[in-house]
Short mmCIF file of C-alpha atoms in Angstrom, two decimals:
data_model
loop_
_atom_site.label_atom_id
_atom_site.label_comp_id
_atom_site.label_asym_id
_atom_site.label_seq_id
_atom_site.Cartn_x
_atom_site.Cartn_y
_atom_site.Cartn_z
CA MET A 19 208.07 57.01 262.12
CA MET A 20 208.98 53.31 262.05
CA MET A 21 212.69 52.59 262.11
CA LEU A 22 214.59 49.69 260.58
CA ASP A 23 214.61 48.04 264.01
CA ASP A 24 210.81 47.74 263.79
CA PHE A 25 209.95 44.17 262.72
CA MET A 26 207.04 45.36 260.57
CA MET A 27 209.31 47.70 258.62
CA ARG A 28 211.80 44.88 258.02
CA ALA A 29 208.95 42.60 256.95
CA ALA A 30 207.66 45.23 254.51
CA LEU A 31 211.13 45.73 253.01
CA ALA A 32 211.58 41.95 252.71
CA GLY A 33 208.23 41.60 250.93
CA LEU A 34 209.14 44.38 248.51
CA GLY A 35 212.52 42.79 247.80
CA VAL A 36 210.98 39.42 246.98
CA ALA A 37 208.29 41.08 244.83
CA LEU A 38 210.94 43.01 242.90
CA ALA A 39 212.86 39.81 242.10
CA ALA A 40 210.04 37.30 241.67
CA ALA A 41 207.47 39.23 239.60
CA PRO A 42 209.49 40.05 236.43
CA LEU A 43 211.15 36.64 236.52
CA GLY A 44 207.70 35.12 236.95
CA CYS A 45 206.69 36.60 233.61
CA PHE A 46 209.31 34.42 231.91
CA VAL A 47 208.09 31.44 233.95
CA VAL A 48 204.57 32.07 232.60
CA TRP A 49 205.70 32.71 229.02
CA ARG A 50 207.86 29.58 228.97
CA ARG A 51 205.24 27.50 230.83
CA MET A 52 207.80 26.67 233.50
CA ALA A 53 205.43 26.59 236.50
CA TYR A 54 206.44 23.02 237.37
CA PHE A 55 210.07 24.04 237.02
CA GLY A 56 209.60 26.71 239.68
CA ASP A 57 207.91 24.20 241.95
CA ALA A 58 210.71 21.64 241.54
CA THR A 59 213.42 24.20 242.30
CA ALA A 60 211.54 25.56 245.33
CA HIS A 61 210.77 22.12 246.78
CA ALA A 62 214.39 21.06 246.39
CA SER A 63 215.53 23.99 248.52
CA ILE A 64 214.16 22.38 251.71
CA LEU A 65 216.80 19.68 251.24
CA GLY A 66 219.36 22.48 251.04
CA VAL A 67 218.02 23.91 254.31
CA ALA A 68 218.39 20.54 256.04
CA LEU A 69 221.94 20.03 254.72
CA ALA A 70 222.93 23.57 255.72
CA LEU A 71 221.68 23.10 259.27
CA GLY A 72 223.33 19.69 259.48
CA PHE A 73 226.74 21.02 258.39
CA GLY A 74 226.41 24.31 260.23
CA VAL A 75 226.59 26.57 257.17
CA SER A 76 224.37 29.40 255.96
CA VAL A 77 220.80 28.35 255.18
CA PHE A 78 220.82 30.73 252.22
CA ALA A 79 223.95 29.07 250.81
CA GLY A 80 222.56 25.56 251.29
CA ALA A 81 219.23 26.40 249.67
CA LEU A 82 220.95 28.19 246.78
CA VAL A 83 223.36 25.32 246.04
CA VAL A 84 220.64 22.65 246.04
CA ALA A 85 218.29 24.87 244.00
CA LEU A 86 221.08 25.39 241.47
CA ILE A 87 221.73 21.64 241.30
CA MET A 88 218.03 20.98 240.73
CA ALA A 89 217.82 23.70 238.07
CA ALA A 90 220.90 22.34 236.29
CA THR A 91 219.56 18.77 236.48
CA VAL A 92 216.23 19.72 234.96
CA SER A 93 217.88 21.82 232.23
CA THR A 94 220.21 18.92 231.37
CA LEU A 95 217.45 16.32 231.21
CA SER A 96 215.04 18.51 229.24
CA GLY A 97 214.94 17.67 225.59
CA ARG A 98 216.33 14.15 226.09
CA GLY A 99 213.11 12.26 225.63
CA TYR A 100 211.75 12.70 229.15
CA ALA A 101 208.15 13.83 229.66
CA MET A 102 208.88 17.10 231.46
CA ASP A 103 205.73 17.30 233.57
CA THR A 104 206.33 13.77 234.89
CA LEU A 105 210.06 14.38 235.41
CA LEU A 106 209.48 17.63 237.27
CA GLY A 107 206.77 16.07 239.40
CA VAL A 108 209.09 13.23 240.41
CA LEU A 109 212.03 15.53 241.14
CA ALA A 110 209.98 18.14 243.02
CA HIS A 111 208.21 15.79 245.39
CA SER A 112 211.20 13.51 245.85
CA ALA A 113 213.45 16.43 246.79
CA LEU A 114 210.84 17.74 249.24
CA ALA A 115 210.43 14.29 250.81
CA PHE A 116 214.19 13.76 251.13
CA GLY A 117 214.49 17.22 252.67
CA LEU A 118 211.81 16.53 255.28
CA VAL A 119 213.39 13.16 256.11
CA ALA A 120 216.82 14.79 256.41
CA VAL A 121 215.38 17.36 258.82
CA SER A 122 214.16 14.55 261.08
CA PHE A 123 217.75 13.29 261.47
CA LEU A 124 219.06 16.61 262.78
CA GLN A 125 219.98 16.21 266.43
CA GLY A 126 220.39 19.17 268.74
CA VAL A 127 219.30 21.65 266.06
CA ARG A 128 216.19 23.71 266.62
CA ILE A 129 214.34 24.16 263.36
CA ASP A 130 211.05 25.90 262.67
CA LEU A 131 209.92 23.61 259.86
CA MET A 132 206.65 25.52 259.35
CA GLY A 133 208.65 28.70 258.95
CA TYR A 134 210.69 27.20 256.11
CA LEU A 135 207.65 25.61 254.46
CA PHE A 136 205.32 28.63 254.65
CA GLY A 137 207.68 31.51 255.42
CA ASP A 138 208.26 33.64 258.50
CA ILE A 139 208.52 37.17 257.17
CA LEU A 140 208.00 38.71 260.61
CA ALA A 141 211.26 37.13 261.80
CA VAL A 142 213.35 38.71 259.04
CA GLY A 143 216.53 40.32 260.40
CA LYS A 144 218.92 42.90 258.98
CA THR A 145 221.18 40.19 257.56
CA ASP A 146 218.17 38.54 255.87
CA LEU A 147 217.24 41.91 254.39
CA ALA A 148 220.72 42.33 252.96
CA VAL A 149 220.54 38.85 251.39
CA ILE A 150 217.03 39.42 249.97
CA TRP A 151 217.84 42.81 248.45
CA GLY A 152 221.25 41.67 247.23
CA GLY A 153 219.60 38.75 245.44
CA ALA A 154 216.84 41.00 244.08
CA ILE A 155 219.36 43.48 242.65
CA ILE A 156 221.32 40.66 240.97
CA VAL A 157 218.16 39.15 239.43
CA VAL A 158 216.81 42.48 238.20
CA GLY A 159 220.25 43.43 236.88
CA LEU A 160 220.45 40.15 234.95
CA LEU A 161 216.96 40.64 233.48
CA VAL A 162 217.70 44.23 232.43
CA TRP A 163 221.06 43.23 230.93
CA ARG A 164 219.74 40.24 228.99
CA TRP A 165 216.12 41.38 228.50
CA GLN A 166 216.02 41.45 224.68
CA ALA A 167 217.98 38.21 224.30
CA LEU A 168 215.85 36.45 226.92
CA LEU A 169 212.67 37.71 225.31
CA THR A 170 213.70 36.65 221.80
CA ALA A 171 214.82 33.21 223.01
CA THR A 172 211.51 32.80 224.87
CA LEU A 173 209.11 33.95 222.17
CA ASN A 174 210.93 32.69 219.06
CA PRO A 175 213.89 30.32 219.58
CA ASP A 176 214.45 29.98 215.81
CA LEU A 177 214.73 33.76 215.39
CA ALA A 178 217.06 33.87 218.40
CA GLN A 179 219.31 31.23 216.82
CA ALA A 180 219.35 33.14 213.53
CA SER A 181 220.27 36.33 215.41
CA GLY A 182 223.26 34.68 217.07
CA ILE A 183 221.53 34.16 220.43
CA ASP A 184 221.92 30.74 222.04
CA PRO A 185 218.50 29.83 223.54
CA ARG A 186 220.05 27.26 225.88
CA HIS A 187 222.45 29.88 227.20
CA GLU A 188 219.53 32.19 227.96
CA GLN A 189 217.65 29.29 229.55
CA LEU A 190 220.63 28.70 231.82
CA GLY A 191 220.59 32.35 232.86
CA LEU A 192 216.92 32.07 233.75
CA THR A 193 217.47 28.91 235.78
CA LEU A 194 220.27 30.58 237.76
CA ALA A 195 218.04 33.58 238.45
CA LEU A 196 215.21 31.28 239.48
CA ALA A 197 217.44 29.41 241.92
CA LEU A 198 218.55 32.72 243.44
CA VAL A 199 214.96 33.92 243.87
CA VAL A 200 214.04 30.64 245.55
CA ALA A 201 216.94 31.00 247.99
CA VAL A 202 216.12 34.59 248.98
CA ALA A 203 212.34 34.07 249.15
CA ILE A 204 212.38 31.12 251.59
CA LYS A 205 212.31 33.42 254.62
CA VAL A 206 209.36 35.42 253.27
CA VAL A 207 206.86 32.94 251.79
CA GLY A 208 208.45 29.51 252.34
CA VAL A 209 209.29 26.77 249.86
CA LEU A 210 205.69 25.71 249.27
CA LEU A 211 204.55 29.19 248.23
CA ILE A 212 207.53 30.55 246.29
CA ALA A 213 206.15 29.31 242.97
CA ALA A 214 202.90 31.14 243.72
CA MET A 215 204.74 34.47 244.07
CA LEU A 216 206.45 33.80 240.75
CA ILE A 217 203.32 32.86 238.83
CA VAL A 218 200.27 34.58 240.35
CA PRO A 219 201.32 38.26 239.95
CA ALA A 220 202.53 37.57 236.38
CA ALA A 221 199.26 35.81 235.53
CA ALA A 222 197.29 38.68 237.08
CA ALA A 223 199.22 41.22 235.01
CA ARG A 224 198.74 39.39 231.72
CA PRO A 225 195.20 40.66 230.91
CA MET A 226 196.28 44.25 231.63
CA ALA A 227 199.41 44.34 229.46
CA HIS A 228 199.92 44.69 225.71
CA THR A 229 203.71 44.42 225.72
CA PRO A 230 206.14 42.15 227.62
CA GLU A 231 207.77 45.13 229.31
CA ARG A 232 204.44 46.44 230.53
CA MET A 233 203.49 43.00 231.83
CA ALA A 234 206.72 42.76 233.85
CA LEU A 235 206.17 46.23 235.31
CA ILE A 236 202.53 45.60 236.21
CA ALA A 237 203.40 42.21 237.72
CA THR A 238 206.01 43.87 239.94
CA VAL A 239 203.49 46.49 241.11
CA LEU A 240 200.86 43.82 241.82
CA ALA A 241 203.35 41.62 243.70
CA ALA A 242 204.45 44.59 245.80
CA GLY A 243 200.79 45.42 246.47
CA ALA A 244 200.12 41.84 247.58
CA ALA A 245 203.11 41.94 249.93
CA MET A 246 202.13 45.31 251.40
CA GLY A 247 198.46 44.32 251.64
CA GLY A 248 199.15 40.91 253.12
CA LEU A 249 201.09 42.28 256.10
CA PRO A 250 198.30 44.38 257.70
CA VAL A 251 195.64 41.80 256.81
CA SER A 252 197.60 39.00 258.47
CA PHE A 253 198.27 41.23 261.50
CA ALA A 254 194.58 42.13 261.81
CA LEU A 255 193.27 38.58 261.30
CA ASP A 256 196.17 36.83 263.09
CA THR A 257 196.81 34.60 260.08
CA PRO A 258 200.15 33.26 258.70
CA THR A 259 201.77 36.13 256.80
CA GLY A 260 203.26 34.23 253.84
CA PRO A 261 200.04 32.43 252.91
CA THR A 262 198.07 35.67 253.45
CA ILE A 263 200.31 37.49 250.95
CA VAL A 264 199.65 34.74 248.40
CA CYS A 265 195.90 34.95 249.12
CA ILE A 266 195.96 38.68 248.38
CA ALA A 267 197.84 37.97 245.14
CA ALA A 268 195.21 35.36 244.22
CA PHE A 269 192.44 37.87 244.95
CA ILE A 270 194.13 40.40 242.64
CA PHE A 271 194.40 37.68 239.95
CA ALA A 272 190.65 37.00 240.28
CA LEU A 273 189.90 40.72 239.93
CA THR A 274 192.05 41.29 236.83
CA THR A 275 190.89 38.08 235.14
CA GLY A 276 187.24 38.86 235.92
CA ALA A 277 187.58 42.42 234.66
CA ALA A 278 189.20 41.18 231.45
CA ALA A 279 186.40 38.65 230.90
CA ILE A 280 183.75 41.35 231.44
CA GLY A 281 185.60 43.64 229.02
CA ARG A 282 185.66 40.97 226.32
CA ALA A 283 181.96 40.22 226.82
CA SER A 284 181.10 43.92 226.56
CA ALA A 285 183.17 44.28 223.39
CA ARG A 286 181.34 41.37 221.76
CA GLY A 287 178.00 42.77 222.86
#
């Protein structure tokens, strides 16, 4: 029986924690077409990592603060005449570039840049696990608490306004949750792949679900399956674990999308 001291057990628990937080939130990212938003927030977090290492504070805290600043900036600028895809592209890649440049100025600090870019789930410690699961519980708790309001504001902002729900307030809640997921997922899949764990399981679940609640549940199961499947595959093939987990998720997306296409063709025939 593997114990918590076993690195594979810690990696599995970390993968499950990230899946639990990222998958249901990813459904809102897909519904709101916020894929670029997830990318911008994730890319900005590498600047937070560099600043945290430079000032000797927690990497989680640095990534979370910068991700929150990016999320707040994008939310503030949205709806003010800016083309959002262009704005998010500029912010995402600029933040990543500034972060990488800032890392190069760190003297006397050992940093595994590849680990932060692509994740290092096998190096997850007990403290990391506590952070990941603490963040996951907060995100899931927020989604459960505000589920109906978030859903109404996402699917029909006018109806939400008429029902006394402030869509911008709900958007702010989502951006805070997204920043938190980015901060806790860095250790598992890295800043370049966090958006994939938000979007791919949700997109894979979409053809299999007829209700929003069912889509969120299926996405969580698929994300957990990708995390659990990616670990042994990466161990067997000696491949990077974070990218392997995303590859498994992409394979699941191909299967569900292909099956849905075949089903539609059969129904027409």
